[in-house]
Amino acid sequence: MLARMSHPAAPPKPTPSELELLRILWQLGPATARQVHEAIAAERPDLTAATVLRLLQLMHAKGLLLRDESQRAHVYAPAQPQDTLQTSLVSELIATAFSGSGKALVLAALRGHVSKKEREEIQAILSGESGAKSGGGKAS
């Protein structure tokens, strides 16, 4: 029952602060500004309750969030599932920073941004040892 269900043709790109709040909402599910503030307070004590509320309102205006206005405390929820937004952001990054090459992105990520455990998990997926879904396409 979240209001304003219309979505823009191209999803807006969230700022780093907006991504933080989206991450919290993906973990919590639909939540009030107070709940979001409580969830992020330990990581970001610099964000006051008023700042969180203002960011949530701006994100709603941009189309990043849906808002249920049926109760006194508005309830916010991401307008897109986490994987959809992440895929969109990665596609944009591949196009702009890696000349359209997903392979170049993966190689850059593997050079210093992946732990040993994560490398082992990736290797298991590439070797077909995991039941995890692949993101489509074959590694070459």
mmCIF file with all atom_site columns, C-alpha atoms in Angstrom:
data_model
loop_
_atom_site.group_PDB
_atom_site.id
_atom_site.type_symbol
_atom_site.label_atom_id
_atom_site.label_alt_id
_atom_site.label_comp_id
_atom_site.label_asym_id
_atom_site.label_entity_id
_atom_site.label_seq_id
_atom_site.pdbx_PDB_ins_code
_atom_site.Cartn_x
_atom_site.Cartn_y
_atom_site.Cartn_z
_atom_site.occupancy
_atom_site.B_iso_or_equiv
_atom_site.pdbx_formal_charge
_atom_site.auth_seq_id
_atom_site.auth_comp_id
_atom_site.auth_asym_id
_atom_site.auth_atom_id
_atom_site.pdbx_PDB_model_num
ATOM 1   C CA . MET A 1 1   ? 0.000  0.000   0.000   1.00 0.00 ? 1   MET A CA 1
ATOM 2   C CA . LEU A 1 2   ? 2.808  2.398   -0.756  1.00 0.00 ? 2   LEU A CA 1
ATOM 3   C CA . ALA A 1 3   ? 1.714  5.580   -2.492  1.00 0.00 ? 3   ALA A CA 1
ATOM 4   C CA . ARG A 1 4   ? 3.168  7.042   -5.666  1.00 0.00 ? 4   ARG A CA 1
ATOM 5   C CA . MET A 1 5   ? 3.956  3.816   -7.433  1.00 0.00 ? 5   MET A CA 1
ATOM 6   C CA . SER A 1 6   ? 4.909  5.447   -10.725 1.00 0.00 ? 6   SER A CA 1
ATOM 7   C CA . HIS A 1 7   ? 8.528  5.032   -11.791 1.00 0.00 ? 7   HIS A CA 1
ATOM 8   C CA . PRO A 1 8   ? 10.579 7.256   -14.087 1.00 0.00 ? 8   PRO A CA 1
ATOM 9   C CA . ALA A 1 9   ? 11.762 5.744   -17.380 1.00 0.00 ? 9   ALA A CA 1
ATOM 10  C CA . ALA A 1 10  ? 15.389 5.719   -16.271 1.00 0.00 ? 10  ALA A CA 1
ATOM 11  C CA . PRO A 1 11  ? 15.927 5.156   -12.555 1.00 0.00 ? 11  PRO A CA 1
ATOM 12  C CA . PRO A 1 12  ? 17.735 8.038   -10.861 1.00 0.00 ? 12  PRO A CA 1
ATOM 13  C CA . LYS A 1 13  ? 21.279 7.463   -9.696  1.00 0.00 ? 13  LYS A CA 1
ATOM 14  C CA . PRO A 1 14  ? 21.525 7.610   -5.892  1.00 0.00 ? 14  PRO A CA 1
ATOM 15  C CA . THR A 1 15  ? 24.254 9.569   -4.117  1.00 0.00 ? 15  THR A CA 1
ATOM 16  C CA . PRO A 1 16  ? 26.542 7.730   -1.656  1.00 0.00 ? 16  PRO A CA 1
ATOM 17  C CA . SER A 1 17  ? 24.395 8.896   1.298   1.00 0.00 ? 17  SER A CA 1
ATOM 18  C CA . GLU A 1 18  ? 21.242 7.772   -0.483  1.00 0.00 ? 18  GLU A CA 1
ATOM 19  C CA . LEU A 1 19  ? 22.810 4.377   -1.161  1.00 0.00 ? 19  LEU A CA 1
ATOM 20  C CA . GLU A 1 20  ? 23.491 4.037   2.575   1.00 0.00 ? 20  GLU A CA 1
ATOM 21  C CA . LEU A 1 21  ? 19.834 4.650   3.355   1.00 0.00 ? 21  LEU A CA 1
ATOM 22  C CA . LEU A 1 22  ? 18.730 2.281   0.588   1.00 0.00 ? 22  LEU A CA 1
ATOM 23  C CA . ARG A 1 23  ? 20.982 -0.417  2.060   1.00 0.00 ? 23  ARG A CA 1
ATOM 24  C CA . ILE A 1 24  ? 19.325 0.082   5.450   1.00 0.00 ? 24  ILE A CA 1
ATOM 25  C CA . LEU A 1 25  ? 15.842 -0.093  3.913   1.00 0.00 ? 25  LEU A CA 1
ATOM 26  C CA . TRP A 1 26  ? 16.700 -3.241  1.944   1.00 0.00 ? 26  TRP A CA 1
ATOM 27  C CA . GLN A 1 27  ? 17.760 -4.831  5.255   1.00 0.00 ? 27  GLN A CA 1
ATOM 28  C CA . LEU A 1 28  ? 14.847 -3.544  7.349   1.00 0.00 ? 28  LEU A CA 1
ATOM 29  C CA . GLY A 1 29  ? 12.048 -3.613  4.827   1.00 0.00 ? 29  GLY A CA 1
ATOM 30  C CA . PRO A 1 30  ? 9.542  -0.739  4.827   1.00 0.00 ? 30  PRO A CA 1
ATOM 31  C CA . ALA A 1 31  ? 10.378 1.582   7.728   1.00 0.00 ? 31  ALA A CA 1
ATOM 32  C CA . THR A 1 32  ? 9.730  4.989   9.237   1.00 0.00 ? 32  THR A CA 1
ATOM 33  C CA . ALA A 1 33  ? 12.361 7.729   9.267   1.00 0.00 ? 33  ALA A CA 1
ATOM 34  C CA . ARG A 1 34  ? 12.872 7.057   12.982  1.00 0.00 ? 34  ARG A CA 1
ATOM 35  C CA . GLN A 1 35  ? 13.550 3.343   12.349  1.00 0.00 ? 35  GLN A CA 1
ATOM 36  C CA . VAL A 1 36  ? 16.008 4.187   9.574   1.00 0.00 ? 36  VAL A CA 1
ATOM 37  C CA . HIS A 1 37  ? 17.768 6.713   11.813  1.00 0.00 ? 37  HIS A CA 1
ATOM 38  C CA . GLU A 1 38  ? 18.046 4.172   14.651  1.00 0.00 ? 38  GLU A CA 1
ATOM 39  C CA . ALA A 1 39  ? 19.467 1.572   12.256  1.00 0.00 ? 39  ALA A CA 1
ATOM 40  C CA . ILE A 1 40  ? 22.130 3.888   10.816  1.00 0.00 ? 40  ILE A CA 1
ATOM 41  C CA . ALA A 1 41  ? 23.003 5.827   13.994  1.00 0.00 ? 41  ALA A CA 1
ATOM 42  C CA . ALA A 1 42  ? 25.857 3.501   15.043  1.00 0.00 ? 42  ALA A CA 1
ATOM 43  C CA . GLU A 1 43  ? 27.569 3.766   11.642  1.00 0.00 ? 43  GLU A CA 1
ATOM 44  C CA . ARG A 1 44  ? 26.806 7.431   11.004  1.00 0.00 ? 44  ARG A CA 1
ATOM 45  C CA . PRO A 1 45  ? 26.389 9.375   14.264  1.00 0.00 ? 45  PRO A CA 1
ATOM 46  C CA . ASP A 1 46  ? 26.723 12.570  12.195  1.00 0.00 ? 46  ASP A CA 1
ATOM 47  C CA . LEU A 1 47  ? 23.297 11.962  10.640  1.00 0.00 ? 47  LEU A CA 1
ATOM 48  C CA . THR A 1 48  ? 20.606 13.491  12.823  1.00 0.00 ? 48  THR A CA 1
ATOM 49  C CA . ALA A 1 49  ? 17.011 12.278  12.737  1.00 0.00 ? 49  ALA A CA 1
ATOM 50  C CA . ALA A 1 50  ? 16.082 15.461  10.863  1.00 0.00 ? 50  ALA A CA 1
ATOM 51  C CA . THR A 1 51  ? 18.788 14.830  8.259   1.00 0.00 ? 51  THR A CA 1
ATOM 52  C CA . VAL A 1 52  ? 17.616 11.241  7.722   1.00 0.00 ? 52  VAL A CA 1
ATOM 53  C CA . LEU A 1 53  ? 14.019 12.432  7.316   1.00 0.00 ? 53  LEU A CA 1
ATOM 54  C CA . ARG A 1 54  ? 15.070 15.112  4.821   1.00 0.00 ? 54  ARG A CA 1
ATOM 55  C CA . LEU A 1 55  ? 17.135 12.601  2.816   1.00 0.00 ? 55  LEU A CA 1
ATOM 56  C CA . LEU A 1 56  ? 14.207 10.165  2.748   1.00 0.00 ? 56  LEU A CA 1
ATOM 57  C CA . GLN A 1 57  ? 11.892 12.949  1.531   1.00 0.00 ? 57  GLN A CA 1
ATOM 58  C CA . LEU A 1 58  ? 14.357 13.923  -1.209  1.00 0.00 ? 58  LEU A CA 1
ATOM 59  C CA . MET A 1 59  ? 14.787 10.287  -2.222  1.00 0.00 ? 59  MET A CA 1
ATOM 60  C CA . HIS A 1 60  ? 11.001 9.949   -2.476  1.00 0.00 ? 60  HIS A CA 1
ATOM 61  C CA . ALA A 1 61  ? 10.832 13.061  -4.651  1.00 0.00 ? 61  ALA A CA 1
ATOM 62  C CA . LYS A 1 62  ? 13.575 11.636  -6.915  1.00 0.00 ? 62  LYS A CA 1
ATOM 63  C CA . GLY A 1 63  ? 11.676 8.355   -7.296  1.00 0.00 ? 63  GLY A CA 1
ATOM 64  C CA . LEU A 1 64  ? 14.141 6.239   -5.313  1.00 0.00 ? 64  LEU A CA 1
ATOM 65  C CA . LEU A 1 65  ? 11.600 5.516   -2.572  1.00 0.00 ? 65  LEU A CA 1
ATOM 66  C CA . LEU A 1 66  ? 7.918  4.788   -2.260  1.00 0.00 ? 66  LEU A CA 1
ATOM 67  C CA . ARG A 1 67  ? 6.061  6.317   0.689   1.00 0.00 ? 67  ARG A CA 1
ATOM 68  C CA . ASP A 1 68  ? 2.990  5.060   2.535   1.00 0.00 ? 68  ASP A CA 1
ATOM 69  C CA . GLU A 1 69  ? 1.218  8.130   3.860   1.00 0.00 ? 69  GLU A CA 1
ATOM 70  C CA . SER A 1 70  ? -1.732 6.267   5.393   1.00 0.00 ? 70  SER A CA 1
ATOM 71  C CA . GLN A 1 71  ? -0.360 6.571   8.941   1.00 0.00 ? 71  GLN A CA 1
ATOM 72  C CA . ARG A 1 72  ? 0.946  9.541   10.910  1.00 0.00 ? 72  ARG A CA 1
ATOM 73  C CA . ALA A 1 73  ? 4.547  8.331   10.597  1.00 0.00 ? 73  ALA A CA 1
ATOM 74  C CA . HIS A 1 74  ? 5.189  7.844   6.884   1.00 0.00 ? 74  HIS A CA 1
ATOM 75  C CA . VAL A 1 75  ? 6.671  4.494   5.911   1.00 0.00 ? 75  VAL A CA 1
ATOM 76  C CA . TYR A 1 76  ? 9.386  4.443   3.255   1.00 0.00 ? 76  TYR A CA 1
ATOM 77  C CA . ALA A 1 77  ? 10.437 1.563   1.012   1.00 0.00 ? 77  ALA A CA 1
ATOM 78  C CA . PRO A 1 78  ? 12.862 1.278   -1.910  1.00 0.00 ? 78  PRO A CA 1
ATOM 79  C CA . ALA A 1 79  ? 11.213 1.812   -5.288  1.00 0.00 ? 79  ALA A CA 1
ATOM 80  C CA . GLN A 1 80  ? 13.446 -0.892  -6.792  1.00 0.00 ? 80  GLN A CA 1
ATOM 81  C CA . PRO A 1 81  ? 14.731 -4.212  -5.476  1.00 0.00 ? 81  PRO A CA 1
ATOM 82  C CA . GLN A 1 82  ? 18.393 -4.180  -4.440  1.00 0.00 ? 82  GLN A CA 1
ATOM 83  C CA . ASP A 1 83  ? 19.562 -6.416  -7.284  1.00 0.00 ? 83  ASP A CA 1
ATOM 84  C CA . THR A 1 84  ? 17.789 -4.279  -9.905  1.00 0.00 ? 84  THR A CA 1
ATOM 85  C CA . LEU A 1 85  ? 19.436 -1.053  -8.741  1.00 0.00 ? 85  LEU A CA 1
ATOM 86  C CA . GLN A 1 86  ? 22.839 -2.708  -8.341  1.00 0.00 ? 86  GLN A CA 1
ATOM 87  C CA . THR A 1 87  ? 22.624 -4.167  -11.851 1.00 0.00 ? 87  THR A CA 1
ATOM 88  C CA . SER A 1 88  ? 21.765 -0.736  -13.240 1.00 0.00 ? 88  SER A CA 1
ATOM 89  C CA . LEU A 1 89  ? 24.678 0.905   -11.402 1.00 0.00 ? 89  LEU A CA 1
ATOM 90  C CA . VAL A 1 90  ? 27.120 -1.806  -12.506 1.00 0.00 ? 90  VAL A CA 1
ATOM 91  C CA . SER A 1 91  ? 25.932 -1.522  -16.116 1.00 0.00 ? 91  SER A CA 1
ATOM 92  C CA . GLU A 1 92  ? 26.553 2.228   -16.017 1.00 0.00 ? 92  GLU A CA 1
ATOM 93  C CA . LEU A 1 93  ? 29.984 1.701   -14.449 1.00 0.00 ? 93  LEU A CA 1
ATOM 94  C CA . ILE A 1 94  ? 30.926 -0.887  -17.081 1.00 0.00 ? 94  ILE A CA 1
ATOM 95  C CA . ALA A 1 95  ? 29.824 1.438   -19.878 1.00 0.00 ? 95  ALA A CA 1
ATOM 96  C CA . THR A 1 96  ? 31.580 4.536   -18.553 1.00 0.00 ? 96  THR A CA 1
ATOM 97  C CA . ALA A 1 97  ? 34.705 3.299   -16.769 1.00 0.00 ? 97  ALA A CA 1
ATOM 98  C CA . PHE A 1 98  ? 35.458 0.029   -18.573 1.00 0.00 ? 98  PHE A CA 1
ATOM 99  C CA . SER A 1 99  ? 34.514 0.802   -22.203 1.00 0.00 ? 99  SER A CA 1
ATOM 100 C CA . GLY A 1 100 ? 31.636 -1.652  -22.043 1.00 0.00 ? 100 GLY A CA 1
ATOM 101 C CA . SER A 1 101 ? 33.783 -4.605  -20.925 1.00 0.00 ? 101 SER A CA 1
ATOM 102 C CA . GLY A 1 102 ? 32.375 -6.653  -18.050 1.00 0.00 ? 102 GLY A CA 1
ATOM 103 C CA . LYS A 1 103 ? 35.576 -8.698  -18.106 1.00 0.00 ? 103 LYS A CA 1
ATOM 104 C CA . ALA A 1 104 ? 37.646 -5.549  -17.438 1.00 0.00 ? 104 ALA A CA 1
ATOM 105 C CA . LEU A 1 105 ? 35.408 -4.725  -14.465 1.00 0.00 ? 105 LEU A CA 1
ATOM 106 C CA . VAL A 1 106 ? 35.774 -8.221  -13.008 1.00 0.00 ? 106 VAL A CA 1
ATOM 107 C CA . LEU A 1 107 ? 39.544 -8.209  -13.486 1.00 0.00 ? 107 LEU A CA 1
ATOM 108 C CA . ALA A 1 108 ? 39.803 -4.789  -11.813 1.00 0.00 ? 108 ALA A CA 1
ATOM 109 C CA . ALA A 1 109 ? 37.669 -6.018  -8.903  1.00 0.00 ? 109 ALA A CA 1
ATOM 110 C CA . LEU A 1 110 ? 39.804 -9.142  -8.498  1.00 0.00 ? 110 LEU A CA 1
ATOM 111 C CA . ARG A 1 111 ? 42.963 -7.027  -8.286  1.00 0.00 ? 111 ARG A CA 1
ATOM 112 C CA . GLY A 1 112 ? 42.761 -6.069  -4.640  1.00 0.00 ? 112 GLY A CA 1
ATOM 113 C CA . HIS A 1 113 ? 39.056 -5.764  -3.840  1.00 0.00 ? 113 HIS A CA 1
ATOM 114 C CA . VAL A 1 114 ? 38.260 -9.405  -3.135  1.00 0.00 ? 114 VAL A CA 1
ATOM 115 C CA . SER A 1 115 ? 39.192 -11.397 -0.033  1.00 0.00 ? 115 SER A CA 1
ATOM 116 C CA . LYS A 1 116 ? 40.677 -14.887 -0.216  1.00 0.00 ? 116 LYS A CA 1
ATOM 117 C CA . LYS A 1 117 ? 37.345 -16.369 0.901   1.00 0.00 ? 117 LYS A CA 1
ATOM 118 C CA . GLU A 1 118 ? 35.469 -14.389 -1.759  1.00 0.00 ? 118 GLU A CA 1
ATOM 119 C CA . ARG A 1 119 ? 37.954 -15.581 -4.413  1.00 0.00 ? 119 ARG A CA 1
ATOM 120 C CA . GLU A 1 120 ? 37.283 -19.175 -3.365  1.00 0.00 ? 120 GLU A CA 1
ATOM 121 C CA . GLU A 1 121 ? 33.516 -18.603 -3.620  1.00 0.00 ? 121 GLU A CA 1
ATOM 122 C CA . ILE A 1 122 ? 33.927 -17.020 -7.063  1.00 0.00 ? 122 ILE A CA 1
ATOM 123 C CA . GLN A 1 123 ? 36.119 -19.914 -8.192  1.00 0.00 ? 123 GLN A CA 1
ATOM 124 C CA . ALA A 1 124 ? 33.514 -22.406 -6.974  1.00 0.00 ? 124 ALA A CA 1
ATOM 125 C CA . ILE A 1 125 ? 30.806 -20.601 -8.962  1.00 0.00 ? 125 ILE A CA 1
ATOM 126 C CA . LEU A 1 126 ? 32.984 -20.495 -12.096 1.00 0.00 ? 126 LEU A CA 1
ATOM 127 C CA . SER A 1 127 ? 33.829 -24.178 -11.680 1.00 0.00 ? 127 SER A CA 1
ATOM 128 C CA . GLY A 1 128 ? 30.163 -25.088 -11.346 1.00 0.00 ? 128 GLY A CA 1
ATOM 129 C CA . GLU A 1 129 ? 30.656 -26.418 -7.810  1.00 0.00 ? 129 GLU A CA 1
ATOM 130 C CA . SER A 1 130 ? 28.032 -24.133 -6.270  1.00 0.00 ? 130 SER A CA 1
ATOM 131 C CA . GLY A 1 131 ? 24.280 -24.267 -6.581  1.00 0.00 ? 131 GLY A CA 1
ATOM 132 C CA . ALA A 1 132 ? 24.253 -20.468 -6.791  1.00 0.00 ? 132 ALA A CA 1
ATOM 133 C CA . LYS A 1 133 ? 22.642 -18.852 -9.804  1.00 0.00 ? 133 LYS A CA 1
ATOM 134 C CA . SER A 1 134 ? 25.024 -17.256 -12.259 1.00 0.00 ? 134 SER A CA 1
ATOM 135 C CA . GLY A 1 135 ? 24.281 -13.777 -13.494 1.00 0.00 ? 135 GLY A CA 1
ATOM 136 C CA . GLY A 1 136 ? 24.005 -15.007 -17.077 1.00 0.00 ? 136 GLY A CA 1
ATOM 137 C CA . GLY A 1 137 ? 26.628 -15.291 -19.748 1.00 0.00 ? 137 GLY A CA 1
ATOM 138 C CA . LYS A 1 138 ? 29.629 -17.586 -19.679 1.00 0.00 ? 138 LYS A CA 1
ATOM 139 C CA . ALA A 1 139 ? 33.083 -16.750 -18.486 1.00 0.00 ? 139 ALA A CA 1
ATOM 140 C CA . SER A 1 140 ? 35.678 -16.797 -21.212 1.00 0.00 ? 140 SER A CA 1
#
